[in-house]
């Protein structure tokens, strides 16, 4: 099978011809139709994070494919079904987190395109219990980004505990941010979106943002405080930028919650005095559970969230990743392997 392989961090991926994997017990083999490109794939290929993937590996965790073979004991999926393979490849199913419906925190989890091979390939293995069943006939190109960008922002917004009629500030209008705006609007929130590029702010407005601001403008914070009447009740930070995390603390309302989702390597300063006296909650948010994913997919199925996608060839993986790094991707690039 054709696959895009990371052999060394920070180096171009190699397009290689590898044997297709075989599904083990409880697993299925998917013939990949489409595969979205998340900024996490770039962090993985660059070895950005404290825990690095073992080399070599195949990235990609927004894979949509047709079940081509079943391992032993598979329940719920049959050959020919359409399914998605998300970041949460599998979890142990019986630890305190799995038992509490927080399988995204399982310490024994495997992650697609990171600790196990992903969907930048003609075939990928999914765990039948964690794969997302998709309705036959769904558009494989536009649904792919829901498998990570969609579920992650849907969950991240819910983690801000904002309620209809309140304000949410969304940092970053990339693959995640452009769907985040739509989830937030569908959930009855007012949205102020921030990015640093004019075309991203235009996309934010198309996606329904009430206000779209250049995060680097000197009056960005003041305008937000004024428009929201004292700060956003919730903030979702998807920007791959530490200054954005810092600015989130300046635009959040007293008693508000900041959902940290973007993963730029490094640290950002947290003003203890402000956080304490304003009773701010700073909360990490990592993808979403199977239940969250089913809910996120339902918003897309109902047409409440529409992804902006650009089809690309797997062979162009290095151009795609360098465009993503340069902030030149409008929405999401999705490899089309059909
Ligand atoms: P992307 O590159 O498509 O989008 C990032 C956006 O941030 C770009 O539009 C960029 O212009 C913008 N940006 C850069 N600096 C900014 C600033 N100072 N203020 C506002 N916006 C700024 O990336 P993506 O695929 O949307 O992923 C975003 C981040 O989220 C990555 O770090 C990724 O690893 C992470 N991520 C986290 C989870 C999770 O579960 N927590 C899941 C998926 C992705
Ligand atoms: Zn992702
Ligand atoms: Zn577990």
Short mmCIF file of C-alpha atoms and ligand atoms in Angstrom, two decimals:
data_model
loop_
_atom_site.label_atom_id
_atom_site.label_comp_id
_atom_site.label_asym_id
_atom_site.label_seq_id
_atom_site.Cartn_x
_atom_site.Cartn_y
_atom_site.Cartn_z
CA UNK A 1 0.00 0.00 0.00
CA UNK A 2 1.04 3.59 -0.57
CA UNK A 3 1.78 5.49 2.66
CA UNK A 4 3.36 8.76 3.83
CA UNK A 5 6.00 7.82 6.40
CA UNK A 6 7.89 9.89 8.97
CA UNK A 7 11.42 8.41 9.14
CA UNK A 8 13.10 11.35 10.94
CA UNK A 9 11.64 14.33 12.85
CA UNK A 10 11.61 17.61 10.98
CA UNK A 11 12.41 15.92 7.65
CA UNK A 12 10.14 15.51 4.62
CA UNK A 13 7.86 12.48 4.76
CA UNK A 14 8.64 9.63 2.38
CA UNK A 15 6.00 8.16 0.08
CA UNK A 16 6.58 4.44 0.34
CA UNK A 17 5.05 1.18 -0.77
CA UNK A 18 4.48 -0.93 2.37
CA UNK A 19 2.61 -4.16 3.04
CA UNK A 20 -0.98 -3.50 4.16
CA UNK A 21 -1.44 -4.23 7.90
CA UNK A 22 -3.59 -7.13 9.12
CA UNK A 23 -6.36 -6.61 11.64
CA UNK A 24 -5.83 -8.30 15.03
CA UNK A 25 -8.58 -9.37 17.43
CA UNK A 26 -11.25 -6.68 17.74
CA UNK A 27 -9.75 -4.70 14.87
CA UNK A 28 -10.84 -3.88 11.34
CA UNK A 29 -8.87 -2.97 8.25
CA UNK A 30 -10.16 0.20 6.58
CA UNK A 31 -9.52 0.98 2.92
CA UNK A 32 -8.93 4.70 3.30
CA UNK A 33 -11.09 7.02 1.21
CA UNK A 34 -10.14 10.34 2.74
CA UNK A 35 -7.79 11.53 5.45
CA UNK A 36 -7.76 15.01 7.02
CA UNK A 37 -4.54 16.82 7.91
CA UNK A 38 -4.51 18.17 11.46
CA UNK A 39 -1.84 20.48 12.89
CA UNK A 40 -1.15 17.63 15.33
CA UNK A 41 0.24 15.63 12.37
CA UNK A 42 2.75 18.44 11.90
CA UNK A 43 3.68 18.43 15.61
CA UNK A 44 4.09 14.63 15.32
CA UNK A 45 6.27 14.81 12.20
CA UNK A 46 8.41 17.54 13.77
CA UNK A 47 8.72 15.71 17.12
CA UNK A 48 7.46 18.87 18.86
CA UNK A 49 6.07 17.36 22.05
CA UNK A 50 7.60 15.91 25.23
CA UNK A 51 6.39 12.40 24.31
CA UNK A 52 7.48 11.64 20.74
CA UNK A 53 6.18 8.89 18.48
CA UNK A 54 8.50 5.93 17.85
CA UNK A 55 10.05 6.16 14.35
CA UNK A 56 9.12 5.30 11.68
CA UNK A 57 5.39 5.97 11.74
CA UNK A 58 2.46 6.97 9.53
CA UNK A 59 0.51 10.08 10.73
CA UNK A 60 -3.19 10.83 10.19
CA UNK A 61 -6.12 10.62 12.63
CA UNK A 62 -9.04 11.93 10.57
CA UNK A 63 -9.35 8.81 8.42
CA UNK A 64 -12.53 7.76 6.66
CA UNK A 65 -12.60 4.34 5.06
CA UNK A 66 -14.54 1.27 4.06
CA UNK A 67 -14.19 -1.86 6.20
CA UNK A 68 -12.17 -4.24 4.01
CA UNK A 69 -11.38 -7.03 6.51
CA UNK A 70 -12.37 -8.03 10.03
CA UNK A 71 -10.18 -9.39 12.82
CA UNK A 72 -11.58 -12.02 15.15
CA UNK A 73 -14.38 -11.12 17.54
CA UNK A 74 -15.37 -7.84 15.88
CA UNK A 75 -18.81 -6.59 16.83
CA UNK A 76 -20.76 -3.70 15.34
CA UNK A 77 -18.95 -3.38 12.00
CA UNK A 78 -19.24 -5.44 8.83
CA UNK A 79 -17.31 -5.56 5.59
CA UNK A 80 -18.38 -2.67 3.36
CA UNK A 81 -19.37 -0.36 6.24
CA UNK A 82 -18.05 3.19 6.26
CA UNK A 83 -16.18 4.16 9.42
CA UNK A 84 -13.86 6.82 10.78
CA UNK A 85 -10.63 6.33 12.68
CA UNK A 86 -10.08 9.10 15.23
CA UNK A 87 -7.11 10.11 17.46
CA UNK A 88 -8.39 7.82 20.25
CA UNK A 89 -7.49 4.54 18.55
CA UNK A 90 -8.34 2.44 21.60
CA UNK A 91 -8.31 2.52 25.39
CA UNK A 92 -8.18 -0.19 28.08
CA UNK A 93 -11.93 -0.12 28.80
CA UNK A 94 -11.65 -0.85 32.52
CA UNK A 95 -9.52 1.77 34.31
CA UNK A 96 -11.05 4.48 36.52
CA UNK A 97 -11.19 6.89 33.55
CA UNK A 98 -12.66 4.40 31.07
CA UNK A 99 -15.23 3.34 33.65
CA UNK A 100 -16.26 6.95 34.21
CA UNK A 101 -16.80 7.68 30.51
CA UNK A 102 -13.48 9.55 30.26
CA UNK A 103 -11.69 7.11 27.95
CA UNK A 104 -9.74 10.06 26.49
CA UNK A 105 -7.76 10.10 29.76
CA UNK A 106 -6.97 6.36 29.80
CA UNK A 107 -3.29 5.88 30.54
CA UNK A 108 -3.20 2.77 28.35
CA UNK A 109 -4.74 4.44 25.27
CA UNK A 110 -3.21 4.30 21.81
CA UNK A 111 -3.36 7.25 19.46
CA UNK A 112 -3.87 6.95 15.72
CA UNK A 113 -1.04 8.42 13.68
CA UNK A 114 1.11 8.77 16.79
CA UNK A 115 1.58 5.61 18.85
CA UNK A 116 0.00 3.41 16.16
CA UNK A 117 0.09 3.96 12.39
CA UNK A 118 -2.45 6.38 11.00
CA UNK A 119 -4.48 7.15 7.90
CA UNK A 120 -1.95 8.87 5.60
CA UNK A 121 -2.04 5.55 3.74
CA UNK A 122 -4.23 3.41 1.51
CA UNK A 123 -5.08 1.14 4.47
CA UNK A 124 -5.31 1.73 8.21
CA UNK A 125 -6.21 -0.40 11.22
CA UNK A 126 -9.06 0.77 13.45
CA UNK A 127 -10.34 -0.74 16.68
CA UNK A 128 -13.96 -1.70 16.07
CA UNK A 129 -15.02 -0.55 19.54
CA UNK A 130 -13.51 2.93 19.07
CA UNK A 131 -14.01 3.54 15.34
CA UNK A 132 -16.83 5.92 14.43
CA UNK A 133 -19.62 4.31 12.39
CA UNK A 134 -20.54 6.67 9.53
CA UNK A 135 -23.77 6.62 7.54
CA UNK A 136 -23.40 5.20 4.03
CA UNK A 137 -23.53 7.98 1.46
CA UNK A 138 -22.02 10.66 3.69
CA UNK A 139 -19.51 12.90 1.87
CA UNK A 140 -16.17 11.33 2.84
CA UNK A 141 -14.25 14.54 2.11
CA UNK A 142 -16.23 16.96 4.23
CA UNK A 143 -16.90 14.58 7.14
CA UNK A 144 -13.20 13.72 7.73
CA UNK A 145 -12.34 16.88 9.76
CA UNK A 146 -15.18 16.17 12.19
CA UNK A 147 -13.20 13.12 13.40
CA UNK A 148 -10.69 15.42 15.13
CA UNK A 149 -11.33 19.14 14.54
CA UNK A 150 -15.06 18.66 15.07
CA UNK A 151 -15.12 16.49 18.16
CA UNK A 152 -12.24 18.39 19.78
CA UNK A 153 -13.88 21.79 19.49
CA UNK A 154 -17.37 20.53 20.30
CA UNK A 155 -15.98 19.04 23.51
CA UNK A 156 -13.73 22.04 24.19
CA UNK A 157 -16.69 24.43 23.94
CA UNK A 158 -18.73 22.26 26.31
CA UNK A 159 -15.81 22.27 28.71
CA UNK A 160 -16.08 26.08 28.96
CA UNK A 161 -19.54 25.49 30.51
CA UNK A 162 -20.93 28.45 28.56
CA UNK A 163 -24.68 28.60 28.10
CA UNK A 164 -26.84 29.85 25.21
CA UNK A 165 -26.80 33.62 25.01
CA UNK A 166 -23.33 33.94 26.53
CA UNK A 167 -20.10 34.91 24.77
CA UNK A 168 -17.26 32.65 23.76
CA UNK A 169 -13.91 33.86 22.44
CA UNK A 170 -12.24 31.49 19.98
CA UNK A 171 -8.51 31.82 19.30
CA UNK A 172 -7.31 30.47 15.96
CA UNK A 173 -9.51 30.11 12.88
CA UNK A 174 -7.71 27.15 11.33
CA UNK A 175 -8.92 23.59 10.89
CA UNK A 176 -10.23 23.50 14.45
CA UNK A 177 -11.32 27.11 14.83
CA UNK A 178 -13.47 27.37 11.72
CA UNK A 179 -15.66 24.48 12.88
CA UNK A 180 -15.52 25.68 16.51
CA UNK A 181 -17.26 28.91 15.47
CA UNK A 182 -20.06 26.92 13.85
CA UNK A 183 -20.52 24.58 16.83
CA UNK A 184 -20.62 27.58 19.14
CA UNK A 185 -23.24 29.34 17.02
CA UNK A 186 -25.31 26.14 16.77
CA UNK A 187 -25.13 25.90 20.57
CA UNK A 188 -26.62 29.38 20.90
CA UNK A 189 -23.46 31.28 21.85
CA UNK A 190 -22.21 34.68 20.69
CA UNK A 191 -18.75 34.36 19.16
CA UNK A 192 -15.73 36.60 18.97
CA UNK A 193 -13.02 34.95 16.85
CA UNK A 194 -9.33 35.85 16.77
CA UNK A 195 -6.64 35.10 14.25
CA UNK A 196 -3.61 36.91 12.90
CA UNK A 197 -4.36 36.65 9.16
CA UNK A 198 -6.98 38.68 7.27
CA UNK A 199 -8.19 35.70 5.21
CA UNK A 200 -8.79 33.69 8.42
CA UNK A 201 -10.86 36.56 9.81
CA UNK A 202 -12.92 36.56 6.61
CA UNK A 203 -13.46 32.80 7.05
CA UNK A 204 -14.50 33.42 10.67
CA UNK A 205 -17.20 35.83 9.50
CA UNK A 206 -18.40 33.34 6.87
CA UNK A 207 -18.64 30.73 9.61
CA UNK A 208 -20.91 33.03 11.62
CA UNK A 209 -18.63 34.85 14.08
CA UNK A 210 -20.36 37.93 15.49
CA UNK A 211 -17.00 39.65 15.70
CA UNK A 212 -13.66 38.68 14.12
CA UNK A 213 -10.53 40.44 15.34
CA UNK A 214 -6.82 40.50 14.59
CA UNK A 215 -5.30 39.19 17.82
CA UNK A 216 -2.24 41.39 17.32
CA UNK A 217 -4.23 44.65 16.99
CA UNK A 218 -3.56 47.00 19.92
CA UNK A 219 -7.28 47.41 20.62
CA UNK A 220 -8.23 43.69 20.32
CA UNK A 221 -8.68 43.17 24.06
CA UNK A 222 -10.48 46.47 24.64
CA UNK A 223 -12.90 45.81 21.77
CA UNK A 224 -13.65 42.37 23.14
CA UNK A 225 -14.32 43.62 26.66
CA UNK A 226 -16.64 46.26 25.23
CA UNK A 227 -18.54 43.94 22.85
CA UNK A 228 -19.02 41.27 25.50
CA UNK A 229 -19.87 43.66 28.31
CA UNK A 230 -16.94 42.70 30.51
CA UNK A 231 -15.27 39.70 28.91
CA UNK A 232 -16.14 36.38 27.31
CA UNK A 233 -17.80 33.79 29.56
CA UNK A 234 -15.70 31.10 27.91
CA UNK A 235 -12.54 31.02 25.82
CA UNK A 236 -11.42 28.23 23.50
CA UNK A 237 -7.76 28.46 22.52
CA UNK A 238 -6.93 26.50 19.36
CA UNK A 239 -4.13 28.79 18.16
CA UNK A 240 -0.69 27.29 17.79
CA UNK A 241 0.73 30.30 19.60
CA UNK A 242 1.69 30.94 23.22
CA UNK A 243 0.80 34.68 23.07
CA UNK A 244 -2.77 33.60 22.26
CA UNK A 245 -2.91 31.57 25.50
CA UNK A 246 -1.69 34.62 27.39
CA UNK A 247 -4.24 36.89 25.72
CA UNK A 248 -7.05 34.49 26.63
CA UNK A 249 -6.56 35.54 30.26
CA UNK A 250 -7.09 39.17 29.28
CA UNK A 251 -10.41 38.62 27.48
CA UNK A 252 -12.05 36.15 29.86
CA UNK A 253 -14.82 37.37 32.12
CA UNK A 254 -14.76 37.05 35.89
CA UNK A 255 -15.80 33.48 36.79
CA UNK A 256 -15.10 32.42 33.19
CA UNK A 257 -13.46 29.24 31.92
CA UNK A 258 -10.63 28.94 29.42
CA UNK A 259 -10.44 25.66 27.47
CA UNK A 260 -6.87 25.03 26.36
CA UNK A 261 -6.84 22.97 23.17
CA UNK A 262 -3.95 24.14 20.96
CA UNK A 263 -0.63 22.46 21.67
CA UNK A 264 2.25 24.81 20.89
CA UNK A 265 5.34 23.49 22.67
CA UNK A 266 6.35 25.58 25.68
CA UNK A 267 4.89 27.50 28.62
CA UNK A 268 2.87 30.66 29.03
CA UNK A 269 2.84 32.94 32.05
CA UNK A 270 -0.26 32.73 34.28
CA UNK A 271 -0.94 35.80 36.42
CA UNK A 272 -1.84 34.17 39.74
CA UNK A 273 -3.43 37.32 41.18
CA UNK A 274 -5.88 37.74 38.26
CA UNK A 275 -6.78 34.06 38.10
CA UNK A 276 -7.46 33.93 41.83
CA UNK A 277 -9.34 37.18 42.29
CA UNK A 278 -11.44 36.75 39.14
CA UNK A 279 -12.04 33.05 39.90
CA UNK A 280 -10.88 31.97 36.46
CA UNK A 281 -10.85 28.29 35.50
CA UNK A 282 -8.01 27.15 33.24
CA UNK A 283 -8.88 23.75 31.83
CA UNK A 284 -7.15 21.45 29.38
CA UNK A 285 -9.34 19.65 26.86
CA UNK A 286 -8.28 16.62 24.84
CA UNK A 287 -10.27 15.45 21.79
CA UNK A 288 -13.53 13.80 22.93
CA UNK A 289 -15.04 10.46 23.84
CA UNK A 290 -16.96 8.21 21.47
CA UNK A 291 -20.16 9.78 22.75
CA UNK A 292 -18.80 13.29 22.08
CA UNK A 293 -17.79 12.18 18.59
CA UNK A 294 -21.26 10.80 17.84
CA UNK A 295 -22.77 14.11 18.95
CA UNK A 296 -20.26 16.14 16.94
CA UNK A 297 -21.02 14.03 13.84
CA UNK A 298 -24.75 14.62 14.33
CA UNK A 299 -24.29 18.41 14.09
CA UNK A 300 -22.53 17.89 10.74
CA UNK A 301 -25.18 15.43 9.52
CA UNK A 302 -27.85 18.02 10.29
CA UNK A 303 -25.96 20.65 8.28
CA UNK A 304 -25.33 22.86 11.32
CA UNK A 305 -21.57 22.55 10.86
CA UNK A 306 -19.95 22.58 7.43
CA UNK A 307 -16.25 22.00 7.07
CA UNK A 308 -14.17 24.02 4.58
CA UNK A 309 -12.10 21.36 2.85
CA UNK A 310 -9.51 21.26 0.08
CA UNK A 311 -8.78 17.90 -1.53
CA UNK A 312 -5.12 16.98 -2.01
CA UNK A 313 -3.08 14.01 -3.20
CA UNK A 314 -1.15 11.99 -0.63
CA UNK A 315 1.96 12.46 -2.79
CA UNK A 316 1.78 16.19 -2.01
CA UNK A 317 2.00 15.61 1.76
CA UNK A 318 5.14 17.71 2.20
CA UNK A 319 3.70 20.73 0.40
CA UNK A 320 0.50 20.38 2.44
CA UNK A 321 2.42 20.25 5.73
CA UNK A 322 4.63 23.22 4.86
CA UNK A 323 1.56 25.27 3.91
CA UNK A 324 -0.02 24.33 7.24
CA UNK A 325 3.13 25.39 9.08
CA UNK A 326 3.10 28.73 7.23
CA UNK A 327 -0.54 29.36 8.20
CA UNK A 328 -1.62 29.20 4.55
CA UNK A 329 -4.37 26.58 4.88
CA UNK A 330 -7.90 27.92 4.68
CA UNK A 331 -9.99 25.40 6.66
CA UNK A 332 -8.73 21.81 6.32
CA UNK A 333 -6.77 19.93 3.69
CA UNK A 334 -8.05 16.38 3.21
CA UNK A 335 -6.21 13.72 1.22
CA UNK A 336 -8.46 12.06 -1.31
CA UNK A 337 -7.40 8.44 -1.88
CA UNK A 338 -10.52 7.28 -3.72
P1 LIG B 1 -4.26 25.21 12.08
O1 LIG B 1 -2.84 25.45 11.72
O2 LIG B 1 -5.22 24.78 11.05
O3 LIG B 1 -4.88 26.51 12.81
C1 LIG B 1 -4.18 27.29 13.74
C2 LIG B 1 -4.64 28.73 13.57
O4 LIG B 1 -4.09 29.55 14.63
C3 LIG B 1 -4.19 29.35 12.25
O5 LIG B 1 -5.31 29.86 11.56
C4 LIG B 1 -3.26 30.49 12.71
O6 LIG B 1 -3.28 31.61 11.83
C5 LIG B 1 -3.84 30.82 14.07
N1 LIG B 1 -2.98 31.61 14.96
C6 LIG B 1 -1.62 31.61 15.03
N2 LIG B 1 -1.23 32.53 15.96
C7 LIG B 1 -2.35 33.06 16.48
C8 LIG B 1 -2.60 34.04 17.49
N3 LIG B 1 -1.61 34.65 18.16
N4 LIG B 1 -3.89 34.35 17.77
C9 LIG B 1 -4.91 33.77 17.13
N5 LIG B 1 -4.72 32.84 16.16
C10 LIG B 1 -3.45 32.50 15.84
O7 LIG B 1 -4.21 24.10 13.26
P2 LIG B 1 -5.38 23.12 13.79
O8 LIG B 1 -5.36 21.85 13.00
O9 LIG B 1 -6.62 23.91 13.94
O10 LIG B 1 -4.78 22.73 15.24
C11 LIG B 1 -4.60 23.75 16.21
C12 LIG B 1 -3.86 23.24 17.43
O11 LIG B 1 -4.73 22.36 18.17
C13 LIG B 1 -2.59 22.43 17.16
O12 LIG B 1 -1.60 22.77 18.13
C14 LIG B 1 -3.05 21.00 17.34
O13 LIG B 1 -2.00 20.12 17.69
C15 LIG B 1 -4.02 21.18 18.48
N6 LIG B 1 -5.02 20.10 18.63
C16 LIG B 1 -5.38 19.78 19.90
C17 LIG B 1 -6.34 18.82 20.10
C18 LIG B 1 -6.78 18.48 21.48
O14 LIG B 1 -7.47 17.48 21.66
N7 LIG B 1 -6.44 19.26 22.49
C19 LIG B 1 -6.95 18.18 19.01
C20 LIG B 1 -6.57 18.57 17.71
C21 LIG B 1 -5.61 19.55 17.53
ZN1 LIG B 2 -6.18 16.32 15.27
ZN1 LIG B 3 -8.62 2.91 30.47
#
